[in-house]
Short mmCIF file of C-alpha atoms in Angstrom, two decimals:
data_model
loop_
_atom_site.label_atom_id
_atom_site.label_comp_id
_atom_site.label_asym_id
_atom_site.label_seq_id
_atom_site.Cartn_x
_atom_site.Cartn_y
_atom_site.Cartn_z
CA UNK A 231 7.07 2.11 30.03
CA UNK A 232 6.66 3.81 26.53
CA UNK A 233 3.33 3.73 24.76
CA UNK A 234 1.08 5.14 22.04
CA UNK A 235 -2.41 5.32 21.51
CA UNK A 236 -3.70 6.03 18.21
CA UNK A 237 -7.20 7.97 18.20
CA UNK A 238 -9.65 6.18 15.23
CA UNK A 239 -9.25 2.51 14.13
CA UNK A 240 -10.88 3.72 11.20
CA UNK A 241 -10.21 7.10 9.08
CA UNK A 242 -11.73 8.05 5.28
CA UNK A 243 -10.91 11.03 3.23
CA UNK A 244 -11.95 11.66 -0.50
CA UNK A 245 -9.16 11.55 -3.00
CA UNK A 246 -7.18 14.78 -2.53
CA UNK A 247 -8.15 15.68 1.20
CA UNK A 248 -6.20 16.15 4.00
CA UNK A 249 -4.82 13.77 5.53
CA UNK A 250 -4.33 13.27 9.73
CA UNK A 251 -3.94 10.58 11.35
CA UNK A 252 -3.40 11.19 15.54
CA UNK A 253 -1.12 9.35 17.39
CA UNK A 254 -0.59 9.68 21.11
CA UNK A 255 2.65 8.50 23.33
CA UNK A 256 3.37 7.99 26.60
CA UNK A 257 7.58 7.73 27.73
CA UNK A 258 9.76 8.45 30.86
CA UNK A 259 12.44 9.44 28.48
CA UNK A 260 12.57 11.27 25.52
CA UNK A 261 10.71 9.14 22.79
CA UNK A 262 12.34 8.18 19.45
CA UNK A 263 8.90 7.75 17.70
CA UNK A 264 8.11 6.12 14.06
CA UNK A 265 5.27 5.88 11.85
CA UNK A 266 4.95 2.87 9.56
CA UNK A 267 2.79 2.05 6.61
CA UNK A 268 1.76 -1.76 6.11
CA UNK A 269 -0.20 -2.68 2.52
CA UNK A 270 -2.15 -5.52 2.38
CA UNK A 271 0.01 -9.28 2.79
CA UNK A 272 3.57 -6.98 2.78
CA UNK A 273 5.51 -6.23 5.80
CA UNK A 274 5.88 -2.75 7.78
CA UNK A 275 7.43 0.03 5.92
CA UNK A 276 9.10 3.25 7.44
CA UNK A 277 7.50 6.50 7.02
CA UNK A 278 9.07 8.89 8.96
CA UNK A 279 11.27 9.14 12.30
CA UNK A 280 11.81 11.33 14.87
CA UNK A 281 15.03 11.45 17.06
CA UNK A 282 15.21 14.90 18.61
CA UNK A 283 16.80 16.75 15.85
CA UNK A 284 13.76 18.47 14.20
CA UNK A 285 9.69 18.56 15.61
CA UNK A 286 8.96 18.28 12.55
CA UNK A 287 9.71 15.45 10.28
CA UNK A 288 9.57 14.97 6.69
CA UNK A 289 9.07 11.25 5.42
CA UNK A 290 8.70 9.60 2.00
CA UNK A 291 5.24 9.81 -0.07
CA UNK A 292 4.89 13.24 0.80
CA UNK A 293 4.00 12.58 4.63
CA UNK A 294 5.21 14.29 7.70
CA UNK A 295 4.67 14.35 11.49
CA UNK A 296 4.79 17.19 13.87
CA UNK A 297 6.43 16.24 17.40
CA UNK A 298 4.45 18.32 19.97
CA UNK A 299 5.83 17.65 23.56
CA UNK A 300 3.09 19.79 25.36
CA UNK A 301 0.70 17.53 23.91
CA UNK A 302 2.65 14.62 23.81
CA UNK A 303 1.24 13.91 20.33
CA UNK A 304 3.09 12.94 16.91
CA UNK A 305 0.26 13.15 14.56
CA UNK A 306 0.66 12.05 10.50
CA UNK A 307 -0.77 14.18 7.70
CA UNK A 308 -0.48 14.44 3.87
CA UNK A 309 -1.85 17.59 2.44
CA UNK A 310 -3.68 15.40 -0.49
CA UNK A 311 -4.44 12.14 -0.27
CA UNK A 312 -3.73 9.59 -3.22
CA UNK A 313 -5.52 6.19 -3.90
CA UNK A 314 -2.37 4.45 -3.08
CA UNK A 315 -1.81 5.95 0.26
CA UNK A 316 -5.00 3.52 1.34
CA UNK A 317 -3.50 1.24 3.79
CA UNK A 318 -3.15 0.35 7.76
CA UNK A 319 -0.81 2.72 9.54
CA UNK A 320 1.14 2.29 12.63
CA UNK A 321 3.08 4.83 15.08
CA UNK A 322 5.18 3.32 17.35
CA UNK A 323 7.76 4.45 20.16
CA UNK A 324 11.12 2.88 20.93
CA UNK A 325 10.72 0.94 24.45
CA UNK A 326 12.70 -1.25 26.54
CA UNK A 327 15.44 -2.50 24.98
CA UNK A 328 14.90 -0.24 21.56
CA UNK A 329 11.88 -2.89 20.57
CA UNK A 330 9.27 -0.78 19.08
CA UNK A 331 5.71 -0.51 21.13
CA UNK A 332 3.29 -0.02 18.15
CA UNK A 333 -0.67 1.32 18.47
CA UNK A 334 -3.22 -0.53 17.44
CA UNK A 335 -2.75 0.81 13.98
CA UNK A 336 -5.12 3.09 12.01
CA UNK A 337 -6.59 1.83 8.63
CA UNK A 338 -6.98 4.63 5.88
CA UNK A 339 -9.50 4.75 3.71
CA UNK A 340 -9.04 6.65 0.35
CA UNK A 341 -12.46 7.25 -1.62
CA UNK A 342 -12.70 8.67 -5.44
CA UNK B 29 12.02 -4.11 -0.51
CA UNK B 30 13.96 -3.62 2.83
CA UNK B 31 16.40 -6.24 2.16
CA UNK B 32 15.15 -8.18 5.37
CA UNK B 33 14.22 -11.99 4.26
CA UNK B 34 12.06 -14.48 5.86
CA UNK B 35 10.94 -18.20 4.96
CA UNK B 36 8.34 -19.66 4.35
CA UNK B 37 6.01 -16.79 3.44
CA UNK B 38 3.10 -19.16 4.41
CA UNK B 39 2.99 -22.14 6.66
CA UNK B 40 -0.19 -24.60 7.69
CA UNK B 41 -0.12 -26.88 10.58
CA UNK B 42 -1.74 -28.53 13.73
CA UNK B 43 -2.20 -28.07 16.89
CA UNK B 44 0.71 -29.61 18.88
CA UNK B 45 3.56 -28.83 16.56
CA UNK B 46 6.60 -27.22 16.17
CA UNK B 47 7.60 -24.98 13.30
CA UNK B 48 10.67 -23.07 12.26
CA UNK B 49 10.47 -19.54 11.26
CA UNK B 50 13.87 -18.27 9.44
CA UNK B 51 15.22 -14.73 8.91
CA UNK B 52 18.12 -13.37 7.53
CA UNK B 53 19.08 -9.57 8.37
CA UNK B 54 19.98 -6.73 5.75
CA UNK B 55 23.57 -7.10 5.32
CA UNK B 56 25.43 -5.54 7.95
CA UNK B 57 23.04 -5.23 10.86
CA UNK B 58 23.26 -6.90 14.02
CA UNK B 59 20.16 -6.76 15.55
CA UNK B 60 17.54 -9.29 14.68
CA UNK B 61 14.06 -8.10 16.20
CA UNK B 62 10.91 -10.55 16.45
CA UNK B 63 6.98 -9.24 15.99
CA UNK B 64 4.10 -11.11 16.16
CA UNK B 65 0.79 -9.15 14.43
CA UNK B 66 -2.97 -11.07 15.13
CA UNK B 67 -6.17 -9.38 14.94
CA UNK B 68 -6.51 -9.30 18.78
CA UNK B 69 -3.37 -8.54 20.49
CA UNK B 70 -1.73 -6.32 17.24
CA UNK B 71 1.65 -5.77 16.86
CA UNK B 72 3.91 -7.45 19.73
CA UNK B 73 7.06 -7.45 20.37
CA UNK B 74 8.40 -10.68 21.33
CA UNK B 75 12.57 -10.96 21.49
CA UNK B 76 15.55 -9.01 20.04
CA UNK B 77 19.40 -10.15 19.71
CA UNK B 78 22.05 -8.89 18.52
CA UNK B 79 25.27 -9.85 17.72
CA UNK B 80 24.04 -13.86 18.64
CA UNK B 81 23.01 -12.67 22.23
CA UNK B 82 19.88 -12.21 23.67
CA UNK B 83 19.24 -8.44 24.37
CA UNK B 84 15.73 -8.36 25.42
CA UNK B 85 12.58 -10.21 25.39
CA UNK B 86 8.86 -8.92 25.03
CA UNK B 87 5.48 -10.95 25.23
CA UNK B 88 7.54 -13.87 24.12
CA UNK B 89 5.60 -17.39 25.54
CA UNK B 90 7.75 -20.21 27.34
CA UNK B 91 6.62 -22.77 24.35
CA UNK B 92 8.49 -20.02 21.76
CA UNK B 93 12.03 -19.72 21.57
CA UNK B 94 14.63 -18.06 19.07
CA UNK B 95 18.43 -17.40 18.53
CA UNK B 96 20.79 -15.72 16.43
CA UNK B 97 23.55 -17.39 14.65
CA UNK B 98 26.85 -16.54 13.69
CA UNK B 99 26.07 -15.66 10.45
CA UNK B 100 23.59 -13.34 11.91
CA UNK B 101 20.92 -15.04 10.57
CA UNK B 102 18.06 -15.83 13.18
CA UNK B 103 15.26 -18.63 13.66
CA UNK B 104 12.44 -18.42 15.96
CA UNK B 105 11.17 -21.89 16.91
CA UNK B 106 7.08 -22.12 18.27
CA UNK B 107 6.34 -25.29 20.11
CA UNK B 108 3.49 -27.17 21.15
CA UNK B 109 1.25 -24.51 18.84
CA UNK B 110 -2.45 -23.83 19.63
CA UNK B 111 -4.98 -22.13 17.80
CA UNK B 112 -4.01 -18.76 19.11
CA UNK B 113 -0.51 -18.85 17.49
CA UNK B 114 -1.95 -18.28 14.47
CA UNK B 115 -1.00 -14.81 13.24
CA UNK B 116 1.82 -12.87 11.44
CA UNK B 117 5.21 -12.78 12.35
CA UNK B 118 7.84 -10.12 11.18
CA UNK B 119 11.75 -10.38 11.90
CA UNK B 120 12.49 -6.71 11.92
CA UNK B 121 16.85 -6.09 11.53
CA UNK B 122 18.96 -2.49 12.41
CA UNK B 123 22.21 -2.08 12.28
CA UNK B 124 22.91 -2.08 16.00
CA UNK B 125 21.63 -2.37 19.12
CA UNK B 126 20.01 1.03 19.54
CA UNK B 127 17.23 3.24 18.53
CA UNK B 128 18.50 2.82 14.60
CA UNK B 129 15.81 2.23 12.58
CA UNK B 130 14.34 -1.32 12.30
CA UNK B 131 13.89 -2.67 8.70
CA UNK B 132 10.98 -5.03 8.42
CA UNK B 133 10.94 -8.29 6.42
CA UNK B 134 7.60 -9.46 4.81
CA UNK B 135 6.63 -11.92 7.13
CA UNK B 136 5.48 -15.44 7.92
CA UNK B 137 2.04 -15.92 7.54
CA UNK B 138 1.51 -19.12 10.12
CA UNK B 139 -2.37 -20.86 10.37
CA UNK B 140 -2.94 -23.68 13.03
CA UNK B 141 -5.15 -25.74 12.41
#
């Protein structure tokens, strides 16, 4: 079965940091893996995807992933972070059926 | 907005119910994908169709059932509700039955009381 773990429920970084957020997966096959952003009382939006073409992927808001097979990790950064980027994040992989298996979620922090 | 709709955006009831939860797809996709997000268990997945069949099921409980209707929209019906039901749910659409990318509504925000 296809998995992720995400590594810190938790992560704060001053305005204009770095930002990384780890995510780990687990798949028998090759993973289609996503990141999604979810701000407070809205619904899950897409961040970035990754289908094979490219390790790494470029999303919206300035984020991108890096697809690292050896390490079987697809972690999230942002070179500087902005106020609005504070929110809950969420990788996922494509499972059975193409559902998405999402981690636990990682909320991010963004302090002045 | 991902052009994914659900109704209500809030709904309160009791123990022992049944409630209706109502999604309509972005135009053109197929699939219709059910989540349900609470503090404890996070985000599950609990059944998918497309094209008005069942193509999998997840985490989905015997008292919960859905379906898809012709006009693609989809309903997810929770029965007998307990305490625990209480959480988010998210209809989630793509454009077929694949690994295409799955648009999220904003959910239904359900409290049992």
């Amino acid at each position: 079965a296809q998995s992720v773990t995400q590594l810190g429920s938790h992560v704060s970084v001053s305005e204009g940091a770095l930002v990384l957020l780890r995510c780990n997966y687990s798949s028998s096959v090759p993973p289609y893996l996503f990141w999604y952003v979810q701000y407070p009382n809205q619904g899950l939006q897409l961040l970035l995807k990754y289908t094979s073409a490219a390790t790494l992927v470029k999303g919206i808001n300035g984020f991108e992933a890096e697809f690292k097979k050896s390490e079987t990790s697809f972690h999230l950064t942002k070179p500087s972070a902005h106020m609005s980027d504070a929110a809950e994040y969420f990788c996922a992989v494509s499972g059975s059926g193409y559902a998405l298996n999402f981690g636990k979620g990682t909320s991010l922090l963004v302090t002045p | 907005d991902s052009g994914v709709t659900q109704t209500p955006k809030h709904l309160i009831t009791a123990t022992g119910q049944r409630v209706t939860l109502r999604c309509s797809p972005r135009s053109g996709d197929l699939s219709v994908y059910w989540y349900q997000q609470s503090l404890d268990q996070g985000l599950q997945f609990l059944i998918q169709y497309y094209n008005g069949e069942e193509r999998a099921k997840g985490n989905i409980l015997e008292r919960f059932s859905a379906q898809q209707f012709p006009d693609l929209h989809s309903e997810l019906n929770l029965s007998s509700l307990e305490l625990g039901d209480s959480a988010l749910y998210f209809c989630a659409s793509s454009s077929g039955g694949g690994r295409e990318t799955q648009y999220f509504g904003p959910g239904t925000r359900l409290l049992v009381l």
